[in-house]
Amino acid sequence: MIIDDPKDAFWLAQVHFSTGNFTRAQSFLVTHKLIDYSPSSRYLAAHCQVRQSRFDEALLLLGEKTPTHLINTTSKARRKLQHAASSSRDLHGKGSKQKRPDHIEKSEEREREDAADVKAEAAMCYLRGICYAKQNAFDRAKDCYKDAVRIDVQCFEAFDQLMKNSLMSPDEEWEFLDSLNFDSLPSTDSSSSQEAAHFIKMLYTIRLSKYKNPAEFTNAQETLSTHYRLSDNHDILLAKADLLFTQCRFKQALAITSAILEADEYNFAVYPVHLACLHELGETNALFLVSHRLADHHPEEPATWFAVGVYYLSISRIAEARRYFSKASMMDPHFGPAWIGFAHTFAVEGEHDQAISAYSTAVRLFQGTHLPQLFLGMQNLLLNNTTLAQEYLNTAHDLCSTDPLVLNELGVVYYHLDHLVPAIQLFTQALVLATDVDADPKAWIATRANLGHAYRRQGQWEQALKQFDEVFRQGGKDCGTYCAKGLVLLEIGNPWEAVCAFHEALGVQAQDPVATDLLGRALEELARTGAVGNTIVDEKDSNDARIEQEFAEYIDRKKSNAKAALKRVSENRGLHNAPTASEGKGRTSTFRAMTDAGEESMMVMSEDEG
């Protein structure tokens, strides 16, 4: 065994690590005193500790100090540093002229560093973040991940942890992307370096939150698909499916995720979006097949038991769903979809306090996403805790101001507080945002109905009718919305159309007490102001008068037809023979009446009943 050369010893330790012999690799590095030989050796030793779940020992090897002199900044950030340094010299006089700006020192120190050592330092920042995350110190973990990407912009593992665990808000994500210096990529050719920098930036862009800057995402996705011929790349397709899911276009998103899984059945990063689409579309059979296949082949994956939980949630077996969501979260405490699903099971059963507790855990684990804050606000709103609901929803809005659902829920809070003007503004803004992100209009029917209700409460009858009619045009069929439209029609003095609206409401939900009561009142109003007998008294609306006249003529025709039928029956009565005693009581007699079209309908009655 050749171990005289430290490089050979390092590669031998690397072989032990690659074969899963973490303890042997660690012992080898310690025995041959390689830990302090180079950053790469120290990184390998710390990685061995991490793979053995010895995070405290790994932190001791890694240290808590970040090599800030290796952090790269963009030219814009450097200009800010230069301006700050210049201002400092002007303020402190001649004595400060001897000092050089920090960014120059850092740049020179970075140039002196070997490229392999720079990558090893970035990798150690990444491992430091992993250790802090395992200790639930998520703020420190986020800073370490960010430092790792700043030191080495190609440290994708650290960037992936930031995105996957939602450690930054959408605004923070875009600001962080702009702060990265992609021009620092090593290359022998400047043109190829710029091409590589542009390529990596676009790859990072499609991983950012889809709630902000959808146009930039679309541009990056199209460039990667056409210019770089990556239209079939699964990561790019998954990012597009994620955008479609954000836009509530579940069928299109499901088509993409299904295509990815058809080519790579066990791409576990696809399953959260794929399963969510199946749940939204009610595809319980497909959920059953997916969950069973995963349970048979990959019982060690958290996504497997998440799939089983989604299936049970879809068929309303809440207890089983909760058990499997809990199992998935225990297998991976940082698996966000499992925590959200676990909390949803309590919300479905109306267990608001337990749902709030579960959502609060998700808030602590996933600080950058607004969804747990949004769900906390919705739960408190159901409990009529409008103050707490408003606080949580405002926090969600601060994290993500471009989600229409957040604006809708804030509008509902203001509606319940009788602040109708801000409620109308929020509902309108939500619909505008939904249009801007090209969301499915049918997904926001409830928001449009809420806007109609707010206009109705505000007394803006024409605007309210416009919104309700748009709801019905887009396929909304809700008893409450029909009742609200009927109320507006009564307010503007149109009882006949109000009666029609209340009939539509009862057609959607028969025996609804509110619709039934309102229908009775509308009929009374119609009788009082619209018609007495067959004569129209109050002709406020020429259309109503025409309808009433046609109805009176229709009744007259029915009376004439009935009289003619009775006359024919009386003339032919002598032609029918009465039943004899021998025919018994089982004999039947018939009664004939005329239908609207002049045809005969027959009702058969036994003589026992007669």
Coordinates of C-alpha atoms in Angstrom, one line a residue:
M1 CA 0.0 0.0 0.0
I2 CA 1.5 3.3 -1.1
I3 CA 0.9 6.0 1.5
D4 CA 4.1 7.9 1.5
D5 CA 2.6 10.7 -0.6
P6 CA -0.2 12.5 1.3
K7 CA -2.2 12.8 -2.0
D8 CA -2.2 9.0 -2.3
A9 CA -3.3 8.7 1.3
F10 CA -6.1 11.1 0.7
W11 CA -7.3 9.2 -2.4
L12 CA -7.2 6.0 -0.5
A13 CA -9.4 7.5 2.3
Q14 CA -11.7 8.7 -0.5
V15 CA -12.0 5.1 -1.8
H16 CA -12.9 3.9 1.7
F17 CA -15.6 6.7 1.9
S18 CA -17.0 5.8 -1.5
T19 CA -17.5 2.2 -0.5
G20 CA -19.4 3.2 2.6
N21 CA -16.6 2.5 5.1
F22 CA -17.0 5.9 6.9
T23 CA -15.4 4.8 10.1
R24 CA -12.3 3.3 8.4
A25 CA -11.9 6.4 6.2
Q26 CA -12.1 8.7 9.3
S27 CA -9.6 6.5 11.2
F28 CA -7.3 6.5 8.2
L29 CA -7.3 10.3 8.0
V30 CA -6.7 10.7 11.7
T31 CA -3.9 8.1 11.8
H32 CA -1.9 9.6 9.0
K33 CA -2.5 13.2 10.2
L34 CA -4.2 14.3 7.0
I35 CA -7.0 16.4 8.5
D36 CA -4.8 19.5 8.7
Y37 CA -3.0 18.7 5.4
S38 CA -5.5 20.4 3.2
P39 CA -9.1 21.7 3.2
S40 CA -10.1 18.7 1.1
S41 CA -8.9 16.3 3.8
R42 CA -10.7 18.2 6.5
Y43 CA -13.9 18.2 4.4
L44 CA -13.6 14.5 3.9
A45 CA -13.1 13.8 7.6
A46 CA -16.1 16.0 8.5
H47 CA -18.2 14.3 5.8
C48 CA -17.4 10.9 7.4
Q49 CA -18.7 12.3 10.7
V50 CA -21.9 13.6 9.1
R51 CA -22.6 10.3 7.4
Q52 CA -22.4 8.6 10.8
S53 CA -24.8 11.2 12.2
R54 CA -22.1 12.6 14.5
F55 CA -23.0 16.3 13.9
D56 CA -21.3 17.8 17.0
E57 CA -18.0 16.1 16.1
A58 CA -18.3 17.3 12.5
L59 CA -18.8 20.9 13.7
L60 CA -15.7 20.6 15.8
L61 CA -13.7 19.6 12.7
L62 CA -15.4 22.2 10.4
G63 CA -15.3 25.1 12.9
E64 CA -17.8 27.9 13.1
K65 CA -15.9 30.5 11.1
T66 CA -16.8 31.1 7.5
P67 CA -13.9 32.0 5.2
T68 CA -15.4 35.4 4.2
H69 CA -12.3 36.3 2.2
L70 CA -13.4 33.8 -0.4
I71 CA -16.9 35.1 -0.9
N72 CA -17.6 36.5 -4.4
T73 CA -19.8 39.4 -5.0
T74 CA -21.3 40.9 -8.2
S75 CA -19.9 44.0 -9.8
K76 CA -22.9 46.0 -8.4
A77 CA -22.1 44.9 -4.9
R78 CA -18.4 45.7 -5.4
R79 CA -19.3 49.2 -6.5
K80 CA -21.3 49.7 -3.3
L81 CA -18.2 48.6 -1.3
Q82 CA -16.0 51.0 -3.2
H83 CA -18.4 53.9 -2.6
A84 CA -18.5 53.0 1.1
A85 CA -14.7 52.8 1.3
S86 CA -14.3 56.2 -0.5
S87 CA -16.8 57.8 1.9
S88 CA -14.9 56.4 4.8
R89 CA -11.6 57.9 3.6
D90 CA -13.2 61.3 3.1
L91 CA -14.6 61.2 6.6
H92 CA -11.4 60.0 8.4
G93 CA -8.9 62.1 6.6
K94 CA -5.3 61.3 5.6
G95 CA -4.8 58.7 8.2
S96 CA -7.2 56.3 6.5
K97 CA -5.6 56.5 3.1
Q98 CA -3.1 53.8 4.0
K99 CA -6.0 51.2 4.3
R100 CA -7.1 49.2 1.4
P101 CA -10.7 48.3 0.8
D102 CA -11.7 44.9 2.2
H103 CA -13.0 43.7 -1.2
I104 CA -9.6 44.2 -2.8
E105 CA -7.9 42.2 -0.1
K106 CA -10.5 39.4 -0.4
S107 CA -10.1 39.4 -4.2
E108 CA -6.4 39.1 -4.0
E109 CA -6.6 36.4 -1.3
R110 CA -9.1 34.4 -3.4
E111 CA -6.8 34.5 -6.4
R112 CA -4.0 33.1 -4.3
E113 CA -6.2 30.2 -3.2
D114 CA -6.1 27.0 -5.2
A115 CA -9.3 26.2 -7.1
A116 CA -9.6 22.8 -5.4
D117 CA -9.3 24.5 -2.0
V118 CA -12.0 27.0 -2.8
K119 CA -14.4 24.2 -3.7
A120 CA -13.4 22.4 -0.5
E121 CA -14.1 25.5 1.6
A122 CA -17.5 25.9 -0.1
A123 CA -18.3 22.2 0.6
M124 CA -17.4 22.7 4.2
C125 CA -19.8 25.6 4.5
Y126 CA -22.4 23.3 3.0
L127 CA -21.6 20.5 5.6
R128 CA -21.7 23.2 8.3
G129 CA -25.3 24.1 7.2
I130 CA -26.3 20.4 7.2
C131 CA -25.1 20.1 10.8
Y132 CA -27.0 23.2 11.9
A133 CA -30.1 22.0 10.2
K134 CA -30.0 18.7 12.0
Q135 CA -29.8 20.7 15.2
N136 CA -32.8 22.8 14.1
A137 CA -30.7 26.0 13.9
F138 CA -32.3 26.9 10.6
D139 CA -31.1 30.5 10.5
R140 CA -27.5 29.5 10.9
A141 CA -28.0 26.7 8.4
K142 CA -29.4 29.2 5.8
D143 CA -26.4 31.5 6.3
C144 CA -24.0 28.6 5.8
Y145 CA -25.7 27.5 2.6
K146 CA -25.7 31.0 1.2
D147 CA -22.0 31.4 2.0
A148 CA -21.3 28.1 0.3
V149 CA -22.9 29.3 -3.0
R150 CA -21.3 32.7 -2.7
I151 CA -17.8 31.1 -2.4
D152 CA -18.5 28.6 -5.2
V153 CA -21.4 29.4 -7.4
Q154 CA -21.3 25.8 -8.7
C155 CA -22.0 24.4 -5.2
F156 CA -25.5 23.2 -6.3
E157 CA -26.0 21.0 -3.2
A158 CA -26.1 24.1 -1.0
F159 CA -28.4 26.0 -3.4
D160 CA -30.7 22.9 -3.6
Q161 CA -31.0 22.9 0.2
L162 CA -32.0 26.5 0.2
M163 CA -34.7 25.9 -2.4
K164 CA -36.0 22.5 -1.3
N165 CA -36.4 23.5 2.4
S166 CA -37.9 26.9 1.6
L167 CA -35.4 28.7 3.8
M168 CA -35.9 32.0 1.9
S169 CA -38.9 34.0 0.9
P170 CA -39.5 34.6 -2.9
D171 CA -38.1 38.2 -2.6
E172 CA -35.0 36.9 -0.7
E173 CA -34.5 34.2 -3.4
W174 CA -34.4 36.7 -6.3
E175 CA -32.2 39.1 -4.3
F176 CA -29.8 36.2 -3.5
L177 CA -29.7 35.2 -7.2
D178 CA -28.8 38.7 -8.2
S179 CA -26.0 38.8 -5.6
L180 CA -24.2 35.8 -7.0
N181 CA -21.1 36.4 -9.1
F182 CA -21.5 34.0 -12.0
D183 CA -18.6 35.6 -13.8
S184 CA -16.2 34.1 -11.3
L185 CA -16.4 30.7 -13.0
P186 CA -12.9 29.5 -14.0
S187 CA -12.3 29.2 -17.7
T188 CA -9.6 29.6 -20.3
D189 CA -11.8 31.4 -22.7
S190 CA -13.8 34.5 -21.8
S191 CA -16.6 33.8 -24.2
S192 CA -17.1 30.2 -22.9
S193 CA -17.0 31.6 -19.3
Q194 CA -19.8 34.0 -20.1
E195 CA -21.8 31.2 -21.7
A196 CA -21.3 29.0 -18.7
A197 CA -22.3 31.8 -16.3
H198 CA -25.5 32.5 -18.3
F199 CA -26.3 28.8 -18.4
I200 CA -25.9 28.2 -14.6
K201 CA -27.9 31.4 -13.8
M202 CA -30.8 30.1 -15.9
L203 CA -30.6 26.7 -14.3
Y204 CA -30.8 28.4 -10.9
T205 CA -33.7 30.7 -12.1
I206 CA -36.0 27.9 -12.8
R207 CA -35.6 26.6 -9.3
L208 CA -36.8 29.8 -7.6
S209 CA -40.3 30.4 -6.3
K210 CA -43.0 30.5 -9.1
Y211 CA -45.0 33.1 -7.3
K212 CA -42.7 35.9 -8.4
N213 CA -41.4 37.0 -11.8
P214 CA -43.1 34.3 -13.9
A215 CA -42.0 36.1 -17.1
E216 CA -38.3 35.6 -16.2
F217 CA -38.9 32.0 -15.4
T218 CA -40.7 31.5 -18.7
N219 CA -37.8 33.2 -20.6
A220 CA -35.2 31.0 -18.8
Q221 CA -37.2 27.8 -19.4
E222 CA -37.7 28.6 -23.1
T223 CA -34.0 29.4 -23.6
L224 CA -32.9 26.2 -21.9
S225 CA -35.4 24.2 -24.0
T226 CA -34.5 25.7 -27.4
H227 CA -31.0 27.1 -27.3
Y228 CA -29.5 24.4 -25.2
R229 CA -31.9 21.7 -26.4
L230 CA -33.0 20.6 -22.9
S231 CA -36.7 20.5 -23.6
D232 CA -36.8 16.8 -22.4
N233 CA -34.7 17.4 -19.3
H234 CA -36.6 16.2 -16.3
D235 CA -35.5 19.1 -14.0
I236 CA -36.7 21.7 -16.5
L237 CA -40.0 19.8 -17.0
L238 CA -40.5 19.5 -13.3
A239 CA -40.0 23.3 -12.9
K240 CA -42.6 23.9 -15.6
A241 CA -45.1 21.5 -13.9
D242 CA -44.5 23.3 -10.6
L243 CA -45.4 26.6 -12.3
L244 CA -48.6 25.1 -13.8
F245 CA -49.5 23.7 -10.3
T246 CA -49.1 27.2 -8.9
Q247 CA -51.4 28.5 -11.6
C248 CA -54.0 25.8 -10.6
R249 CA -53.7 24.1 -14.0
F250 CA -53.7 20.7 -12.6
K251 CA -54.4 18.7 -15.7
Q252 CA -51.5 20.2 -17.6
A253 CA -49.2 19.8 -14.7
L254 CA -50.3 16.2 -14.3
A255 CA -49.5 15.5 -18.0
I256 CA -45.9 16.7 -17.5
T257 CA -45.3 14.8 -14.3
S258 CA -46.8 11.6 -15.8
A259 CA -44.4 11.9 -18.7
I260 CA -41.4 12.3 -16.4
L261 CA -42.4 9.3 -14.3
E262 CA -43.0 7.2 -17.4
A263 CA -39.4 7.8 -18.4
D264 CA -38.0 7.7 -14.8
E265 CA -40.5 6.0 -12.5
Y266 CA -38.5 6.5 -9.3
N267 CA -37.7 10.2 -9.7
F268 CA -38.8 11.0 -6.2
A269 CA -38.5 14.8 -6.6
V270 CA -41.5 14.6 -9.0
Y271 CA -43.9 12.8 -6.6
P272 CA -45.0 15.8 -4.4
V273 CA -46.4 17.7 -7.4
H274 CA -47.7 14.6 -9.1
L275 CA -49.6 13.4 -6.1
A276 CA -51.0 16.8 -5.4
C277 CA -52.3 17.0 -8.9
L278 CA -53.9 13.5 -8.6
H279 CA -55.6 14.6 -5.3
E280 CA -56.9 17.8 -6.8
L281 CA -58.4 16.0 -9.8
G282 CA -59.9 13.2 -7.7
E283 CA -57.9 10.4 -9.4
T284 CA -58.2 8.0 -6.5
N285 CA -57.5 4.9 -8.6
A286 CA -54.3 6.3 -9.9
L287 CA -53.3 7.3 -6.3
F288 CA -54.0 3.7 -5.2
L289 CA -51.7 2.2 -7.9
V290 CA -48.9 4.7 -7.3
S291 CA -48.9 4.2 -3.6
H292 CA -48.9 0.4 -3.8
R293 CA -46.1 0.4 -6.4
L294 CA -44.0 2.6 -4.2
A295 CA -44.7 0.7 -1.0
D296 CA -43.7 -2.6 -2.8
H297 CA -40.4 -1.3 -4.2
H298 CA -39.3 1.7 -2.1
P299 CA -40.6 1.4 1.5
E300 CA -37.5 3.3 2.8
E301 CA -38.5 6.6 1.0
P302 CA -40.6 9.3 2.7
A303 CA -42.4 10.0 -0.6
T304 CA -43.8 6.4 -0.5
W305 CA -45.7 6.9 2.7
F306 CA -46.7 10.4 1.7
A307 CA -48.3 8.9 -1.4
V308 CA -50.2 6.4 0.8
G309 CA -51.4 9.3 3.1
V310 CA -52.6 11.3 0.1
Y311 CA -54.6 8.3 -1.1
Y312 CA -56.3 7.8 2.2
L313 CA -57.0 11.6 2.4
S314 CA -58.6 11.5 -1.0
I315 CA -61.0 8.7 0.0
S316 CA -61.8 10.5 3.3
R317 CA -60.1 7.9 5.6
I318 CA -58.6 10.7 7.7
A319 CA -57.1 8.6 10.6
E320 CA -55.1 6.4 8.2
A321 CA -54.0 9.4 6.2
R322 CA -52.7 11.1 9.4
R323 CA -50.8 8.0 10.4
Y324 CA -48.9 7.7 7.1
F325 CA -48.2 11.5 6.9
S326 CA -46.7 11.2 10.4
K327 CA -44.6 8.2 9.3
A328 CA -43.3 10.2 6.3
S329 CA -42.4 13.2 8.5
M330 CA -40.6 11.0 11.0
M331 CA -38.5 9.4 8.2
D332 CA -37.5 12.8 7.0
P333 CA -38.2 15.7 9.5
H334 CA -37.5 18.2 6.7
F335 CA -40.0 16.8 4.2
G336 CA -42.4 19.7 3.9
P337 CA -45.3 18.1 2.1
A338 CA -45.7 15.5 4.8
W339 CA -46.0 18.2 7.5
I340 CA -48.6 20.1 5.5
G341 CA -50.6 16.9 4.8
F342 CA -50.4 16.0 8.5
A343 CA -51.9 19.3 9.5
H344 CA -54.5 19.1 6.8
T345 CA -55.9 15.9 8.3
F346 CA -56.8 17.8 11.5
A347 CA -58.3 20.7 9.5
V348 CA -60.5 18.4 7.5
E349 CA -62.0 17.0 10.7
G350 CA -62.5 20.4 12.2
E351 CA -59.8 19.9 14.9
H352 CA -58.7 23.5 14.6
D353 CA -56.5 23.6 17.7
Q354 CA -54.5 20.5 16.6
A355 CA -54.3 21.8 13.1
I356 CA -52.9 25.1 14.3
S357 CA -50.3 23.2 16.3
A358 CA -49.2 21.2 13.3
Y359 CA -49.1 24.3 11.0
S360 CA -47.0 26.1 13.6
T361 CA -44.4 23.3 13.4
A362 CA -44.3 23.7 9.7
V363 CA -43.8 27.5 10.1
R364 CA -40.7 26.7 12.3
L365 CA -39.3 24.2 9.9
F366 CA -39.9 26.0 6.6
Q367 CA -39.4 29.7 7.3
G368 CA -39.3 30.9 3.8
T369 CA -42.7 29.6 2.5
H370 CA -45.9 31.5 3.2
L371 CA -48.2 28.5 3.1
P372 CA -48.1 27.5 6.8
Q373 CA -48.8 31.1 7.8
L374 CA -51.7 31.2 5.3
F375 CA -53.2 28.0 6.7
L376 CA -52.8 29.3 10.2
G377 CA -54.8 32.4 9.2
M378 CA -57.5 30.3 7.6
Q379 CA -57.9 28.2 10.7
N380 CA -58.1 31.2 13.0
L381 CA -60.7 32.7 10.7
L382 CA -62.8 29.5 11.0
L383 CA -62.6 30.0 14.8
N384 CA -63.7 33.7 14.4
N385 CA -60.3 34.8 15.7
T386 CA -60.2 37.6 13.2
T387 CA -57.3 39.5 14.9
L388 CA -55.0 36.5 14.9
A389 CA -56.1 35.5 11.4
Q390 CA -55.2 39.0 10.2
E391 CA -51.8 38.8 11.8
Y392 CA -51.0 35.5 10.2
L393 CA -52.3 36.5 6.8
N394 CA -50.3 39.7 6.9
T395 CA -47.2 37.7 7.7
A396 CA -48.0 35.4 4.8
H397 CA -48.5 38.5 2.6
D398 CA -45.1 39.9 3.7
L399 CA -43.4 36.6 2.7
C400 CA -45.3 36.3 -0.6
S401 CA -47.3 39.3 -1.9
T402 CA -48.1 37.7 -5.2
D403 CA -50.2 34.8 -4.2
P404 CA -53.9 35.5 -5.0
L405 CA -55.1 33.1 -2.3
V406 CA -53.4 35.3 0.4
L407 CA -55.2 38.4 -0.9
N408 CA -58.5 36.5 -1.0
E409 CA -58.2 35.4 2.6
L410 CA -57.3 38.9 3.7
G411 CA -60.3 40.2 1.8
V412 CA -62.5 37.7 3.7
V413 CA -61.1 39.0 7.0
Y414 CA -61.9 42.6 6.1
Y415 CA -65.4 41.5 4.9
H416 CA -66.1 40.0 8.3
L417 CA -64.9 43.2 9.9
D418 CA -67.3 45.2 7.8
H419 CA -64.4 47.0 6.1
L420 CA -65.9 46.6 2.7
V421 CA -63.7 49.1 0.7
P422 CA -60.4 47.4 1.5
A423 CA -62.1 44.0 1.0
I424 CA -63.2 45.0 -2.5
Q425 CA -59.7 46.2 -3.3
L426 CA -58.1 42.9 -2.1
F427 CA -60.5 40.7 -4.0
T428 CA -60.0 42.8 -7.2
Q429 CA -56.2 42.7 -6.7
A430 CA -56.3 38.9 -6.2
L431 CA -58.2 38.5 -9.5
V432 CA -55.7 40.7 -11.3
L433 CA -52.8 38.7 -10.0
A434 CA -54.5 35.5 -11.0
T435 CA -54.8 36.9 -14.5
D436 CA -51.1 38.1 -14.5
V437 CA -49.8 34.6 -13.7
D438 CA -52.1 33.1 -16.3
A439 CA -54.0 31.0 -13.7
D440 CA -57.1 28.9 -14.5
P441 CA -60.1 31.3 -14.2
K442 CA -62.2 28.5 -12.8
A443 CA -59.9 28.2 -9.8
W444 CA -60.8 31.7 -8.7
I445 CA -64.6 31.5 -9.0
A446 CA -64.9 31.7 -5.2
T447 CA -62.8 35.0 -5.2
R448 CA -65.1 36.5 -7.8
A449 CA -68.2 35.5 -5.8
N450 CA -66.6 37.1 -2.8
L451 CA -66.2 40.3 -4.7
G452 CA -69.8 40.1 -5.8
H453 CA -70.9 39.7 -2.1
A454 CA -68.8 42.7 -1.1
Y455 CA -70.3 44.9 -3.9
R456 CA -73.8 43.8 -2.7
R457 CA -73.0 44.7 0.9
Q458 CA -71.7 48.0 -0.4
G459 CA -74.9 48.7 -2.3
Q460 CA -73.2 48.7 -5.7
W461 CA -75.9 46.6 -7.4
E462 CA -74.8 46.7 -11.0
Q463 CA -71.2 45.7 -10.1
A464 CA -72.5 42.9 -7.9
L465 CA -74.7 41.5 -10.7
K466 CA -71.8 41.7 -13.1
Q467 CA -69.6 39.6 -10.9
F468 CA -72.3 37.0 -10.1
D469 CA -73.1 36.6 -13.8
E470 CA -69.4 36.1 -14.5
V471 CA -69.3 33.4 -11.8
F472 CA -72.2 31.6 -13.5
R473 CA -70.6 32.0 -16.9
Q474 CA -67.4 30.3 -15.7
G475 CA -69.4 27.4 -14.4
G476 CA -70.0 28.3 -10.8
K477 CA -73.1 26.6 -9.3
D478 CA -73.6 27.7 -5.8
C479 CA -76.9 28.1 -3.9
G480 CA -75.6 31.0 -1.9
T481 CA -74.5 32.9 -5.0
Y482 CA -77.9 32.5 -6.7
C483 CA -79.6 33.7 -3.5
A484 CA -77.3 36.7 -3.4
K485 CA -78.1 37.5 -7.0
G486 CA -81.8 37.2 -6.2
L487 CA -81.4 39.7 -3.3
V488 CA -79.8 42.2 -5.6
L489 CA -82.6 41.8 -8.1
L490 CA -85.1 42.4 -5.4
E491 CA -83.2 45.6 -4.3
I492 CA -83.4 47.0 -7.8
G493 CA -87.1 46.2 -8.2
N494 CA -87.0 43.2 -10.4
P495 CA -89.0 40.5 -8.5
W496 CA -89.6 38.2 -11.5
E497 CA -85.9 37.6 -12.2
A498 CA -85.4 37.3 -8.5
V499 CA -87.9 34.5 -8.5
C500 CA -86.0 32.8 -11.3
A501 CA -82.7 33.2 -9.4
F502 CA -84.2 31.6 -6.2
H503 CA -85.6 28.7 -8.3
E504 CA -82.0 28.2 -9.6
A505 CA -80.8 28.1 -6.1
L506 CA -83.3 25.5 -5.1
G507 CA -82.3 23.5 -8.2
V508 CA -78.7 23.4 -6.9
Q509 CA -79.7 22.6 -3.3
A510 CA -83.3 21.5 -2.8
Q511 CA -85.0 22.3 0.5
D512 CA -82.5 25.0 1.3
P513 CA -84.3 27.1 4.0
V514 CA -82.8 30.4 3.0
A515 CA -83.6 30.0 -0.7
T516 CA -87.1 28.8 0.2
D517 CA -87.9 31.8 2.4
L518 CA -86.5 34.3 -0.1
L519 CA -88.5 32.7 -2.8
G520 CA -91.7 33.1 -0.8
R521 CA -90.9 36.8 -0.2
A522 CA -90.1 37.3 -3.9
L523 CA -93.4 35.8 -4.9
E524 CA -95.2 38.1 -2.5
E525 CA -93.4 41.1 -3.9
L526 CA -94.2 39.9 -7.4
A527 CA -97.9 39.6 -6.5
R528 CA -98.0 43.0 -4.8
T529 CA -96.2 45.0 -7.5
G530 CA -96.1 42.9 -10.6
A531 CA -99.5 41.3 -11.3
V532 CA -103.0 41.0 -9.9
G533 CA -105.0 38.2 -11.6
N534 CA -104.2 38.5 -15.3
T535 CA -103.8 42.3 -15.4
I536 CA -100.5 44.0 -15.0
V537 CA -100.7 46.9 -12.6
D538 CA -97.2 48.2 -12.2
E539 CA -95.3 48.3 -15.5
K540 CA -91.9 49.4 -14.2
D541 CA -90.2 47.1 -16.7
S542 CA -91.6 46.5 -20.2
N543 CA -89.9 43.1 -20.2
D544 CA -91.7 42.0 -17.1
A545 CA -95.0 43.1 -18.5
R546 CA -94.4 41.1 -21.7
I547 CA -93.6 38.0 -19.6
E548 CA -96.7 38.4 -17.5
Q549 CA -98.9 38.8 -20.6
E550 CA -97.5 35.7 -22.2
F551 CA -98.1 33.8 -19.0
A552 CA -101.8 34.9 -18.9
E553 CA -102.3 33.9 -22.5
Y554 CA -100.8 30.5 -21.7
I555 CA -103.2 30.0 -18.8
D556 CA -106.2 30.9 -21.1
R557 CA -105.1 28.3 -23.6
K558 CA -104.9 25.6 -20.9
K559 CA -108.4 26.5 -19.7
S560 CA -109.8 26.2 -23.2
N561 CA -108.1 22.8 -23.8
A562 CA -109.5 21.5 -20.5
K563 CA -113.0 22.6 -21.3
A564 CA -112.9 20.9 -24.7
A565 CA -111.6 17.7 -23.1
L566 CA -114.4 17.6 -20.5
K567 CA -117.0 18.2 -23.2
R568 CA -115.8 15.2 -25.2
V569 CA -115.8 13.0 -22.2
S570 CA -119.4 13.9 -21.3
E571 CA -120.6 13.2 -24.9
N572 CA -119.1 9.8 -25.0
R573 CA -120.0 8.7 -21.5
G574 CA -123.1 6.6 -22.8
L575 CA -120.9 4.4 -25.0
H576 CA -119.1 2.8 -22.0
N577 CA -120.6 -0.3 -20.3
A578 CA -120.7 -0.5 -16.6
P579 CA -118.9 -3.5 -15.1
T580 CA -121.0 -6.7 -14.2
A581 CA -120.8 -8.5 -10.9
S582 CA -119.1 -11.5 -12.5
E583 CA -116.2 -9.4 -13.5
G584 CA -115.4 -9.0 -9.7
K585 CA -113.7 -6.2 -7.8
G586 CA -110.4 -6.7 -9.6
R587 CA -111.7 -4.9 -12.7
T588 CA -110.3 -1.5 -13.4
S589 CA -111.7 1.7 -14.8
T590 CA -109.8 4.4 -16.6
F591 CA -109.8 8.2 -16.4
R592 CA -108.5 10.1 -19.3
A593 CA -107.2 13.7 -19.4
M594 CA -105.6 15.8 -22.0
T595 CA -102.0 16.8 -22.0
D596 CA -100.6 20.1 -23.2
A597 CA -100.1 18.7 -26.7
G598 CA -103.6 17.3 -26.9
E599 CA -102.5 13.7 -26.3
E600 CA -104.0 11.4 -23.8
S601 CA -102.4 10.3 -20.5
M602 CA -103.9 7.5 -18.5
M603 CA -104.2 7.0 -14.8
V604 CA -105.3 3.5 -13.7
M605 CA -107.2 3.1 -10.5
S606 CA -108.6 -0.2 -9.1
E607 CA -112.2 -0.3 -7.9
D608 CA -111.0 -1.3 -4.5
E609 CA -109.4 2.2 -4.3
G610 CA -112.4 3.9 -5.9

